[in-house]
Amino acid sequence: MRLDPRVKERLKQTFTKEMSIHKNVLTIVSVYALSSEEKNAIVLKFPEFHSTTIENEVDPTLLGGFILKQGSKAVDLSLRFVLQTLQKKLV
Amino acid sequence: MKAVDHYIQQIEREIRASKQTVKTDEVGIVQEIRDGVVLATGLDHAGFGEVVEFASGVKGYIIDLTEEFVGIVVLGDYLAIKSGEEIKALNYTLSVPVSNKMMGRVVNPLGVAIDGGEAIVSEKMNPVEKVAPSVVYRKPVNVPLQTGIKSIDALFPIGRGQRELIIGDRGTGKTTIAIDTIINQKGQDVICIYCGIGQKNAKMAIVNELLRKQGALEYTVVVSASASDPASLQYLAPYSASAIAEFFMAQGKDVLVVYDDLSKHAWAYRQVSLILRRPAGREAYPGDIFYLHSRLLERACRVDEKYGGGSITALPIIETLEGDVSAYIPTNVISITDGQIFLETDLFNAGIRPAINIGISVSRVGGNAQTKAMKQVAGKLKLELAQYREMAAFSQFESDLDEDTKRLLDRGAKVTQLMKQDKNKPYKLGEELIVLWAANKGFLDTVSPQKVTDFESILLKEIRLHATELAHALEKEKVISPTLEEKLQAFVKPIVDGFVSG
């Protein structure tokens, strides 16, 4: 299939725009659904993450704590991670 | 009970005291797994050569950064990695642990002991990829590295800091030359590293056993990425060996590294490159295959005393097919190194071992490193052998030859015989000098060509029994003075006379 170069260029632009929005989303993974106060309290503690859109994912396997994700950056403050680190140190 | 309470209290105290550190990680997601190579998304801020860890605990390192994907070479079992798995960047470039305790051990390219012994604890890490020392740090090569092989020490001398290629078909004794050189470094204050790339595990075991038997293992590190290891480890092995060598060189020591062999290294890199879909060039090798070897061999050097001294001598090995030295990888490595020792199947089968082809072997910088005494005895031999080869080719067509030519042919044949040497029996410098001196002074003229080897073994026995002092004097003075010449005459002549008369 041959694409008109202009169409191709537009597609690329749209894609990068969508990607940048997607990359800018700050995701908080937690064990239970967080209230907006809780979300804001967490975000205020991390000045290096700043975003207008905050999403909340629920993952009970974390056991406790939360994970912050934005683009390829991530801060893992879950209980699961602490236990995994302990396991690695013991084995 | 009291003890338990005590422990609980201690744990409570530690928990209270511990501060959880917040670390921002660079993460990515596995998208595709190919043979030993993972393609991932994310890892936007990771750099080239950075080490990453998969959720399964396997490590890898970044070898390709494209617009959409990050190419990661897996160091270990890639079958445990699953699509969609998280990858974490560890924020350091690939390094190997180095320590003096590595001597006498067999390690894999990641510096982990694989000889069944205790784990090697080390406090220092050396980067696997390092830019070679620049011009200001270097010093000309002028200290010899004795291989203990007569023909090499006489005709193609190797200096400390040189890169001398050993090239030949399979089964022509390439590894033997390298191993003999390692064995001969006993007591020479040289640390040896034998790096096996894509070798059979059985061969590695034989090499290891041989080194141990000869007492050479105590100053040798064996780095092994065998044929059953993933291509990524085979690709890394020579760089790791070089990193370990640099650790010893930084202590001002002389190091000898054997890369056995770089053909298989090129294959491993070709495999990784093809999986990463890099454009393939001649013989399907990627475009940077020359740089692959040149950046490795450039790390061999002799450092000026002002900057700590020390040297790394490299003996890369290349396996040719059907003696074809004009194939891609052989020509590349020949042009990078400071000379080559070319081994031939025909010579090997004719019983001339080491099967060195004297015509096309050369050493481009070693001449300055040769001791004066060796130059005195070897200079004429080289000329005689060259003339012999030329004459031998022509004399086949002519039946009657003049006396001069006959004498030349006779001498050449005898010197060729004299250059034969059994494997794993390196000569000391003094022994080499006496044997070659005898040939140089025409003492072989009365010995028949078939008996040269017998004569030499008797001469060697006599040297080891009665002339160790003379040999030491030759090694020490480094030049054959008239007084030493007299002593040599007095020592060799009776042996020759005795041998000829029966």
XYZ file of C-alpha atoms in Angstrom:
593
model
C 0.000 0.000 0.000
C 1.368 3.396 -0.949
C 0.576 6.369 1.185
C 0.501 9.946 0.113
C 3.580 11.551 1.719
C 1.411 14.319 3.166
C -0.928 11.810 4.754
C 2.092 9.992 6.104
C 3.486 13.184 7.603
C 0.139 14.007 9.231
C -0.142 10.501 10.614
C 3.311 10.796 12.114
C 2.482 14.141 13.715
C -0.736 12.830 15.203
C 1.034 9.768 16.477
C 3.819 11.722 18.190
C 1.215 14.063 19.723
C -0.789 11.149 21.052
C 2.403 9.563 22.343
C 3.496 12.718 24.151
C 0.099 12.969 25.854
C 0.340 9.322 26.748
C 3.867 9.770 28.053
C 2.842 12.688 30.166
C 0.214 10.738 32.055
C 1.176 10.052 35.630
C -0.010 6.649 36.746
C -0.305 5.650 40.360
C -0.607 1.914 40.877
C -2.037 1.050 44.262
C -3.733 -1.797 46.080
C -7.100 -0.047 46.301
C -8.716 2.810 44.382
C -7.354 6.078 45.744
C -9.420 9.121 46.577
C -8.455 12.388 44.911
C -7.010 13.734 48.195
C -4.777 10.722 48.513
C -3.651 11.109 44.900
C -2.835 14.784 45.393
C -1.000 14.064 48.624
C 1.208 11.539 46.840
C 1.906 13.793 43.859
C 2.897 16.689 46.120
C 5.617 14.507 47.656
C 7.261 13.955 44.270
C 8.142 17.254 42.630
C 10.070 15.516 39.802
C 6.784 14.088 38.515
C 4.404 16.766 37.329
C 1.388 16.095 35.220
C -2.105 17.422 34.708
C -3.587 13.982 34.136
C -3.332 11.503 36.942
C -4.526 7.961 36.499
C -5.050 5.339 39.134
C -4.567 1.633 38.501
C -5.469 -1.022 41.024
C -3.171 -3.989 41.465
C -3.711 -6.025 44.640
C -0.484 -8.009 44.085
C 1.456 -4.996 45.363
C 0.307 -5.959 48.892
C 0.864 -2.413 50.080
C 2.358 0.926 49.089
C 2.236 2.233 45.520
C 4.140 2.622 42.271
C 4.464 5.915 40.411
C 4.968 5.768 36.661
C 5.475 8.446 34.069
C 6.850 7.580 30.651
C 9.827 5.342 31.238
C 10.448 6.675 34.738
C 9.125 4.735 37.700
C 9.356 4.791 41.471
C 8.539 1.516 43.144
C 7.451 1.990 46.745
C 5.366 -1.156 47.027
C 5.636 -3.777 49.717
C 6.064 -6.387 46.980
C 9.274 -4.712 45.799
C 10.656 -4.539 49.345
C 9.953 -8.223 49.854
C 11.490 -9.100 46.482
C 14.641 -7.172 47.385
C 14.808 -9.021 50.680
C 14.372 -12.323 48.879
C 17.221 -11.503 46.487
C 19.478 -10.585 49.395
C 18.706 -13.822 51.222
C 19.107 -16.203 48.277
C 13.865 -17.164 75.501
C 15.922 -14.199 76.430
C 17.922 -14.480 73.245
C 14.772 -14.396 71.120
C 13.562 -11.264 72.905
C 16.930 -9.743 72.285
C 16.729 -10.472 68.586
C 13.195 -9.117 68.303
C 14.265 -5.925 70.022
C 17.188 -5.575 67.686
C 15.003 -6.111 64.631
C 12.500 -3.548 65.910
C 15.266 -1.057 66.459
C 16.642 -1.582 62.972
C 13.220 -1.226 61.398
C 12.700 2.016 63.213
C 16.115 3.288 62.215
C 15.896 2.269 58.540
C 15.080 4.990 56.104
C 13.442 3.921 52.921
C 15.283 5.436 50.014
C 13.286 6.652 47.063
C 14.940 5.757 43.805
C 13.593 6.693 40.420
C 14.124 3.841 38.004
C 14.303 3.811 34.255
C 11.939 1.089 33.101
C 10.905 -0.589 29.880
C 8.732 -3.422 28.654
C 9.847 -6.509 26.706
C 8.177 -6.469 23.303
C 9.982 -9.115 21.335
C 12.395 -11.898 22.147
C 14.691 -13.120 19.445
C 17.553 -15.581 19.694
C 19.414 -14.101 22.678
C 18.336 -10.551 21.889
C 15.380 -8.697 23.397
C 13.643 -5.746 21.789
C 12.006 -3.446 24.324
C 10.066 -0.215 24.475
C 10.509 2.413 27.143
C 13.972 2.943 28.656
C 13.908 6.433 27.126
C 16.842 7.713 29.137
C 19.015 4.601 29.129
C 22.400 4.821 27.456
C 24.358 2.604 25.105
C 26.149 -0.198 26.917
C 24.078 0.223 30.059
C 23.252 -2.876 32.048
C 19.588 -3.730 32.549
C 17.861 -6.301 34.710
C 14.798 -8.275 33.733
C 12.071 -9.059 36.256
C 13.222 -12.681 36.177
C 16.640 -11.581 37.467
C 18.550 -12.163 34.214
C 20.810 -9.315 33.191
C 21.395 -7.849 29.785
C 23.018 -4.877 28.223
C 21.942 -2.331 25.664
C 23.583 -2.756 22.286
C 21.103 -0.998 20.015
C 19.176 2.258 20.405
C 16.665 3.024 17.679
C 13.748 5.420 17.437
C 11.174 2.903 18.591
C 13.072 0.054 20.162
C 15.926 -0.653 22.478
C 17.956 -3.750 21.579
C 19.221 -5.682 24.583
C 21.669 -8.570 24.513
C 20.769 -11.087 27.201
C 23.653 -12.270 29.356
C 22.434 -15.660 30.382
C 19.302 -17.683 29.937
C 16.979 -15.747 27.631
C 14.346 -18.493 27.671
C 13.264 -17.387 31.144
C 12.230 -13.951 29.829
C 8.588 -13.429 28.955
C 6.995 -10.928 26.642
C 5.549 -7.963 28.545
C 8.052 -8.370 31.366
C 9.422 -5.271 33.050
C 13.044 -4.214 32.513
C 14.925 -1.964 34.862
C 18.040 -0.010 33.906
C 20.799 -0.369 36.502
C 22.549 2.878 35.665
C 26.049 1.525 35.020
C 27.897 0.283 31.949
C 28.949 -3.321 31.751
C 31.899 -4.132 34.018
C 33.651 -7.243 35.239
C 34.819 -7.798 38.798
C 38.615 -8.016 38.885
C 40.976 -9.187 41.599
C 44.357 -10.790 42.118
C 42.530 -13.895 43.316
C 41.484 -14.586 39.730
C 44.874 -16.119 39.004
C 44.654 -19.864 38.628
C 40.904 -19.724 38.091
C 38.486 -20.284 35.234
C 35.902 -17.533 34.896
C 33.113 -16.723 32.456
C 33.012 -13.357 30.647
C 31.104 -11.843 33.566
C 33.913 -12.675 35.967
C 32.044 -15.491 37.705
C 34.114 -18.549 38.583
C 33.038 -21.642 36.616
C 35.682 -24.092 37.794
C 33.627 -25.360 40.716
C 35.823 -23.553 43.229
C 34.774 -20.922 45.731
C 33.295 -17.650 44.515
C 35.781 -14.886 43.709
C 35.259 -11.876 45.936
C 36.508 -8.663 44.419
C 36.282 -5.047 45.376
C 37.023 -3.535 41.995
C 35.072 -3.462 38.734
C 36.693 -2.752 35.372
C 34.620 -1.587 32.400
C 34.419 -4.184 29.648
C 34.612 -1.565 26.906
C 37.395 0.925 27.327
C 39.134 3.249 24.927
C 42.740 2.169 24.355
C 45.553 4.300 25.855
C 46.466 7.193 23.594
C 49.854 8.007 22.084
C 51.218 9.955 25.054
C 50.828 7.001 27.403
C 52.624 4.598 25.129
C 56.201 3.544 24.768
C 57.912 1.652 21.949
C 58.076 -2.121 22.247
C 61.641 -3.114 23.097
C 61.485 -5.772 25.798
C 61.302 -9.316 24.443
C 58.594 -11.773 25.333
C 60.264 -15.167 25.039
C 57.906 -17.738 23.568
C 60.352 -20.574 24.213
C 59.853 -21.701 20.615
C 63.170 -21.532 18.762
C 61.831 -20.597 15.372
C 59.627 -17.795 16.692
C 62.214 -16.303 19.057
C 64.860 -16.409 16.339
C 62.931 -15.381 13.247
C 59.759 -13.584 14.394
C 60.565 -12.176 17.814
C 57.648 -10.928 19.873
C 58.001 -7.943 22.177
C 56.022 -7.076 25.288
C 53.111 -4.937 24.146
C 53.026 -6.378 20.658
C 50.068 -7.947 18.874
C 51.132 -11.029 16.959
C 48.531 -13.002 15.078
C 48.652 -16.796 14.981
C 46.833 -17.927 11.870
C 46.260 -21.298 10.238
C 43.838 -24.070 9.396
C 42.299 -26.232 12.058
C 44.667 -28.787 13.533
C 47.895 -26.991 12.655
C 48.985 -26.277 16.218
C 47.766 -22.706 16.759
C 46.639 -23.228 20.326
C 49.790 -25.233 21.036
C 51.998 -22.247 20.172
C 49.931 -20.001 22.437
C 49.910 -22.507 25.315
C 53.662 -23.135 24.983
C 54.208 -19.400 25.221
C 52.140 -19.294 28.414
C 54.094 -22.244 29.855
C 57.376 -20.489 29.042
C 56.387 -17.408 31.088
C 57.024 -19.279 34.318
C 59.268 -17.152 36.474
C 59.308 -14.355 33.891
C 56.959 -12.145 35.906
C 54.324 -12.188 33.181
C 50.661 -12.766 33.960
C 48.846 -14.759 31.314
C 45.204 -14.739 30.304
C 43.820 -17.443 28.072
C 40.503 -16.413 26.573
C 38.583 -19.211 24.874
C 35.810 -18.014 22.562
C 33.350 -20.544 21.191
C 35.663 -23.426 22.044
C 34.514 -26.899 22.928
C 34.211 -27.399 26.670
C 36.343 -30.519 26.275
C 39.154 -28.440 24.771
C 38.928 -25.909 27.594
C 39.233 -28.764 30.090
C 42.319 -30.082 28.271
C 43.947 -26.635 28.222
C 43.174 -26.118 31.892
C 44.598 -29.507 32.829
C 47.712 -28.956 30.732
C 48.380 -25.577 32.336
C 47.923 -27.070 35.782
C 50.268 -29.981 35.039
C 52.941 -27.627 33.756
C 52.563 -25.383 36.788
C 51.423 -22.503 34.618
C 47.941 -22.112 36.057
C 49.126 -20.199 39.105
C 49.924 -17.134 36.989
C 47.141 -17.656 34.441
C 43.493 -16.609 34.284
C 41.294 -18.640 31.956
C 38.298 -16.757 30.555
C 35.896 -19.082 28.830
C 32.778 -18.571 26.726
C 32.347 -22.008 25.250
C 30.381 -23.097 22.195
C 27.356 -23.837 24.381
C 27.254 -20.323 25.849
C 24.992 -17.750 24.196
C 26.474 -15.653 21.387
C 26.275 -12.590 23.626
C 28.775 -14.067 26.074
C 31.051 -15.209 23.274
C 30.976 -11.681 21.911
C 31.878 -10.261 25.320
C 34.625 -12.721 26.251
C 37.664 -11.017 24.650
C 36.651 -7.609 26.003
C 36.306 -9.076 29.485
C 39.706 -10.724 29.137
C 41.096 -7.355 28.107
C 39.466 -5.678 31.122
C 41.064 -8.254 33.435
C 44.414 -7.725 31.683
C 44.107 -3.966 32.206
C 43.617 -4.558 35.915
C 46.970 -6.356 36.119
C 48.650 -3.854 33.814
C 47.518 -1.034 36.096
C 49.734 -2.638 38.752
C 52.684 -2.150 36.392
C 52.829 -5.805 35.393
C 53.393 -7.364 31.994
C 50.396 -9.320 30.762
C 50.008 -11.788 27.916
C 46.507 -12.336 26.498
C 45.635 -15.136 24.109
C 42.357 -14.762 22.202
C 41.433 -18.230 20.975
C 39.932 -17.566 18.512
C 38.715 -14.369 16.893
C 37.051 -16.106 13.923
C 34.456 -17.520 16.271
C 34.207 -14.135 17.954
C 33.343 -12.596 14.579
C 30.699 -15.292 14.051
C 29.123 -14.554 17.415
C 28.980 -10.852 16.618
C 27.584 -11.582 13.174
C 24.801 -13.608 14.759
C 23.873 -10.805 17.172
C 24.007 -8.213 14.393
C 21.829 -10.221 12.041
C 19.244 -10.752 14.755
C 19.218 -6.993 15.300
C 18.679 -6.599 11.532
C 21.707 -4.438 11.011
C 22.629 -4.193 7.333
C 24.826 -7.126 6.370
C 27.937 -6.625 4.280
C 30.578 -8.954 2.906
C 30.172 -12.567 4.106
C 27.085 -11.278 6.015
C 29.289 -9.539 8.602
C 28.042 -6.139 9.796
C 29.773 -2.922 8.804
C 31.643 -2.484 12.074
C 33.339 -5.895 12.103
C 36.727 -4.273 11.479
C 36.224 -1.881 14.368
C 35.142 -4.827 16.514
C 38.632 -6.311 16.309
C 40.658 -3.129 15.999
C 39.279 -1.640 19.206
C 40.002 -4.898 20.992
C 43.583 -5.260 19.769
C 44.384 -1.571 20.211
C 44.053 -2.192 23.927
C 47.290 -4.141 23.741
C 50.022 -1.644 24.558
C 53.170 -0.862 26.456
C 52.639 1.950 28.924
C 55.388 4.424 29.734
C 56.863 4.161 33.246
C 55.729 7.755 33.844
C 52.159 6.501 33.704
C 52.666 3.359 35.714
C 54.347 1.085 33.197
C 53.170 -2.410 32.375
C 52.158 -3.913 29.097
C 49.567 -6.083 27.417
C 50.815 -8.425 24.713
C 48.077 -9.897 22.552
C 48.250 -13.193 20.700
C 45.012 -13.367 18.726
C 44.309 -16.607 16.889
C 42.441 -16.864 13.590
C 41.305 -20.086 12.011
C 41.405 -20.113 8.224
C 39.591 -22.450 5.843
C 41.770 -24.260 3.310
C 44.644 -21.889 4.060
C 42.723 -18.931 2.667
C 44.324 -15.893 4.266
C 42.588 -13.500 1.890
C 39.139 -14.131 3.389
C 37.448 -11.202 5.112
C 38.275 -11.709 8.799
C 41.882 -12.946 8.280
C 42.791 -9.911 6.134
C 41.202 -7.579 8.669
C 43.098 -9.011 11.613
C 46.358 -9.306 9.650
C 46.171 -5.587 8.926
C 45.433 -4.717 12.557
C 48.197 -6.781 14.160
C 51.952 -6.171 14.196
C 52.721 -9.364 12.315
C 51.523 -12.905 11.889
C 52.725 -16.444 12.388
C 51.286 -18.518 9.585
C 50.847 -22.243 10.152
C 50.366 -24.699 7.286
C 48.730 -28.105 7.098
C 51.273 -29.385 4.548
C 54.220 -28.559 6.786
C 52.423 -30.021 9.771
C 51.796 -33.287 7.936
C 55.407 -33.350 6.697
C 56.436 -33.474 10.353
C 57.759 -29.921 10.556
C 56.247 -28.835 13.855
C 55.628 -26.037 14.741
C 54.361 -25.848 11.141
C 55.415 -22.247 10.612
C 55.610 -21.007 7.055
C 58.747 -18.898 7.279
C 58.082 -17.174 3.960
C 54.909 -15.328 4.840
C 55.235 -15.045 8.617
C 56.561 -11.743 9.901
C 56.962 -9.719 13.066
C 56.811 -6.006 12.360
C 57.971 -4.535 15.653
C 59.582 -7.430 17.517
C 62.999 -6.904 15.907
C 63.743 -4.049 18.303
C 62.839 -6.308 21.184
C 65.213 -9.109 20.251
C 68.259 -9.459 22.483
C 71.548 -8.676 20.792
C 72.853 -12.184 21.265
C 69.818 -13.585 19.467
C 70.308 -11.118 16.646
C 73.900 -12.287 16.343
C 72.912 -15.890 15.809
C 69.567 -15.471 14.059
C 70.444 -12.866 11.447
C 72.401 -15.272 9.280
C 69.900 -18.112 9.761
C 67.097 -16.015 8.382
C 69.082 -15.213 5.253
C 70.125 -18.825 4.797
C 66.549 -20.025 5.097
C 65.333 -17.434 2.619
C 68.032 -18.433 0.110
C 67.269 -22.096 0.708
C 63.605 -21.690 -0.107
C 64.425 -19.906 -3.331
C 67.059 -22.430 -4.354
C 64.967 -25.437 -3.365
C 62.243 -24.398 -5.769
C 64.677 -23.945 -8.682
C 66.947 -26.891 -7.955
C 64.108 -29.282 -8.647
C 64.522 -28.670 -12.368
C 68.285 -28.985 -12.527
C 70.338 -32.102 -12.081
C 73.907 -30.852 -11.721
C 74.411 -28.114 -9.186
C 77.575 -26.273 -8.311
C 79.210 -26.729 -4.934
C 77.964 -23.443 -3.510
C 74.339 -24.220 -4.261
C 74.696 -27.734 -2.885
C 76.125 -26.410 0.333
C 73.339 -23.871 0.633
C 70.661 -26.494 0.062
C 72.292 -28.806 2.544
C 72.455 -26.109 5.194
C 68.904 -24.981 4.579
C 67.574 -28.495 4.952
C 69.446 -28.874 8.234
C 68.300 -25.565 9.642
C 64.729 -26.464 8.717
C 65.176 -29.689 10.683
C 66.696 -27.774 13.565
C 63.643 -25.517 13.835
C 61.479 -28.499 14.722
C 60.428 -28.590 18.342
C 58.214 -30.869 20.414
C 55.091 -29.363 21.906
C 54.947 -28.250 25.530
C 58.744 -28.236 25.727
C 59.745 -24.596 25.582
C 63.464 -23.727 25.515
C 65.126 -21.233 27.786
C 66.785 -18.308 26.063
C 70.283 -19.626 26.843
C 69.458 -23.031 25.377
C 68.041 -21.482 22.247
C 71.156 -19.372 21.863
C 73.581 -22.284 22.154
C 71.657 -24.476 19.701
C 71.303 -21.699 17.146
C 74.907 -20.621 17.627
C 76.041 -24.151 16.782
C 74.005 -24.080 13.571
C 75.245 -20.615 12.744
C 78.894 -21.599 13.119
C 78.515 -24.512 10.719
C 78.734 -27.299 13.263
C 75.821 -29.009 11.544
C 77.778 -29.385 8.289
C 79.251 -32.687 9.376
C 75.935 -34.039 10.679
C 73.616 -35.718 8.177
C 70.200 -34.051 7.731
C 68.353 -37.102 9.119
C 70.381 -36.946 12.308
C 69.953 -33.242 13.064
C 67.082 -33.842 15.485
C 69.049 -36.547 17.328
C 72.070 -34.280 17.519
C 69.994 -31.458 18.869
C 68.466 -33.577 21.623
C 71.945 -34.717 22.696
C 73.197 -31.139 22.640
C 70.234 -30.019 24.710
C 70.791 -32.785 27.229
C 74.444 -31.785 27.539
C 73.483 -28.136 28.025
C 71.075 -29.053 30.813
C 73.674 -31.294 32.452
C 76.935 -29.418 32.052
C 76.423 -25.952 30.666
C 73.699 -24.290 32.729
C 76.228 -21.664 33.819
C 77.137 -20.888 30.235
C 73.452 -20.606 29.351
C 72.876 -18.273 32.295
C 75.850 -16.154 31.287
C 74.424 -15.816 27.784
C 71.025 -14.813 29.153
C 72.597 -12.309 31.491
C 75.101 -10.647 29.187
C 72.615 -10.542 26.319
C 75.465 -10.444 23.820
C 77.924 -13.089 22.650
C 81.297 -11.629 23.595
C 84.589 -13.131 22.341
C 85.161 -14.815 25.713
C 81.723 -16.402 25.624
C 82.364 -17.416 22.043
C 85.461 -19.298 23.150
C 83.531 -21.036 25.882
C 80.811 -21.982 23.425
C 83.402 -23.376 21.041
C 84.985 -25.411 23.810
C 81.594 -26.754 24.860
C 80.004 -27.547 21.488
C 82.954 -28.896 19.526
C 83.583 -32.070 21.572
C 79.877 -32.895 21.457
C 79.781 -32.570 17.662
C 82.955 -34.600 17.236
C 81.648 -37.254 19.575
C 78.324 -37.401 17.737
C 79.838 -37.644 14.255
C 82.392 -40.298 15.174
C 79.618 -42.417 16.557
